[in-house]
Every structure is written in C-alpha cells, then in structure tokens.
Short mmCIF file of C-alpha atoms in Angstrom, two decimals:
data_model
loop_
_atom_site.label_atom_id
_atom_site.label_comp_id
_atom_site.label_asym_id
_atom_site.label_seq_id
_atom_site.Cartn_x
_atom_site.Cartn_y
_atom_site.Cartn_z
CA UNK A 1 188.77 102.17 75.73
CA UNK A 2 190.82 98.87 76.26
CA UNK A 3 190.62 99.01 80.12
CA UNK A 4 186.41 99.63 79.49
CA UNK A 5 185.94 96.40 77.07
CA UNK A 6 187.07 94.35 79.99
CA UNK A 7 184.66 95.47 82.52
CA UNK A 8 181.87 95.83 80.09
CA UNK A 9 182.42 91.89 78.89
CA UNK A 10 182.77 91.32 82.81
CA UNK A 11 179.23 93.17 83.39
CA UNK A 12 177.13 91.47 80.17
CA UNK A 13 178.41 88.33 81.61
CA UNK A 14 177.22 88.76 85.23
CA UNK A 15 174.04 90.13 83.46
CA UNK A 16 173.43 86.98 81.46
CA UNK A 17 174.08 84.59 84.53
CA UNK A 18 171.14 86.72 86.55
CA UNK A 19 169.27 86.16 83.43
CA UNK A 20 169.79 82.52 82.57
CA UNK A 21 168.00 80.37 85.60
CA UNK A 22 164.41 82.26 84.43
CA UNK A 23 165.28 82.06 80.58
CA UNK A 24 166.17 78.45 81.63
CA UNK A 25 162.10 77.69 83.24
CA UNK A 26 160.80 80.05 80.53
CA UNK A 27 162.21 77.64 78.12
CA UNK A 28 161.10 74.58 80.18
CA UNK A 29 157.28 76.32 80.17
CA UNK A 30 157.61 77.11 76.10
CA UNK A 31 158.87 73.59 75.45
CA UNK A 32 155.93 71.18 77.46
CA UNK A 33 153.44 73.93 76.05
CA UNK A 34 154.53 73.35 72.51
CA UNK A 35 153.93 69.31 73.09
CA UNK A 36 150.62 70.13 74.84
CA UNK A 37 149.30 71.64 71.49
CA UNK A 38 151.04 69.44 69.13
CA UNK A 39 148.03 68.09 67.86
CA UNK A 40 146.05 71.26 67.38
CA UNK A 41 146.56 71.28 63.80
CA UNK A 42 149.04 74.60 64.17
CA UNK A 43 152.21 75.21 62.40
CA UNK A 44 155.50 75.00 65.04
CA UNK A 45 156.02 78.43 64.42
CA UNK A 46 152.55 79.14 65.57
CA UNK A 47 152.47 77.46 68.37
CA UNK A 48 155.66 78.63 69.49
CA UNK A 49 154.63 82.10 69.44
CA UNK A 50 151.53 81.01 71.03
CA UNK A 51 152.98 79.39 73.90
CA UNK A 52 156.01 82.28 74.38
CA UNK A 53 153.42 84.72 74.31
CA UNK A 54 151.51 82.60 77.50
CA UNK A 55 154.61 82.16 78.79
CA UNK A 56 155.39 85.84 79.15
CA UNK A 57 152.32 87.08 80.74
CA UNK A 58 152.38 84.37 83.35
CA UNK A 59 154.09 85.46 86.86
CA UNK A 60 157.37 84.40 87.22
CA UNK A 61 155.76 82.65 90.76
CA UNK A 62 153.32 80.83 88.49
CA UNK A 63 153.26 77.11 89.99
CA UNK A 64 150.73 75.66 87.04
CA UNK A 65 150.91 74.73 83.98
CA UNK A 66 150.43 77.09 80.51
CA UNK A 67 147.49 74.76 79.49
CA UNK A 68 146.17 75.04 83.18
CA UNK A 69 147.14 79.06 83.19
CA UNK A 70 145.61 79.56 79.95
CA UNK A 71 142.22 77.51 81.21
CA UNK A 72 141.71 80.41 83.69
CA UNK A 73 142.50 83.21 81.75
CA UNK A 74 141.03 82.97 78.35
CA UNK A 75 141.53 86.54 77.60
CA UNK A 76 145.13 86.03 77.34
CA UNK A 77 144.35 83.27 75.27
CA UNK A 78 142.78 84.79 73.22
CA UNK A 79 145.27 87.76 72.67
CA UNK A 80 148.48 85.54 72.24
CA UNK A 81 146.35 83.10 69.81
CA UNK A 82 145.67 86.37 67.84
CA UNK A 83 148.91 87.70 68.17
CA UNK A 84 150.47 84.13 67.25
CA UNK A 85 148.44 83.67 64.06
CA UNK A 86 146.27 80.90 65.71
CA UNK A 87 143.79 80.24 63.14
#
C-alpha cells in the first residue's frame, strides 16, 4: 500500500494538470457570463448556475461568446434558465 499512494498522488496530479487549462477557460466563460447578466435582476447563485450550465453544453472549440452562444440556441437557454431557477 505505501509504494501505491505514491503513484496514485503522482497519477491525480498528472490528471488535474490535463484538466486545469479547460477548467481554467471554463472559468474565464462562467466569469464574463456572470457580468453579462448582472443586471438581470437574478440572484449570483442563479446566474451562476445559469451561466455554468451554458458553459457546459458549449463545444470546447466554441470561439463566441455565452451571450452570443446562447442568442443562437435558445433551447439551451431555456433548459439551463429552468434548471438554474431563472425566474
């Protein structure tokens, strides 16, 4: 078991680099979406949802913006307002 901890912290590290650079532009997408709607009259907890839930069904290739995204695909916006709490 001690010789396995080693490798396994070695591996979930590795992992979490790999992971980082899209959680990094995910984050970068949540965060201008969030001031986009910051003066829809929605609670931050709301529109975070909202905008993580946008975020996630966009491509990872995705060159616009959410509020451009969500312009051309207002099913999704209306299943991640729903989903969010959007009222």
């Amino acid at each position: 078991m001690t010789r396995i901890l080693p490798l396994l912290l070695v591996a979930l590290a590795t992992a979490g680099c790999v992971t980082t650079s899209s959680s990094a532009d995910d984050r970068r997408w949540i965060q201008q979406c969030i001031r986009d709607n910051a003066d829809e009259g929605q609670s931050r907890r709301v529109v975070t949802a909202y905008c993580t839930c946008m975020v996630n069904r966009m491509s990872n290739n995705e060159t616009r913006s959410v509020t451009q995204w969500e312009r051309a695909n207002p099913r999704a916006r209306r299943e991640c307002g729903r989903e969010a709490g959007w009222t």
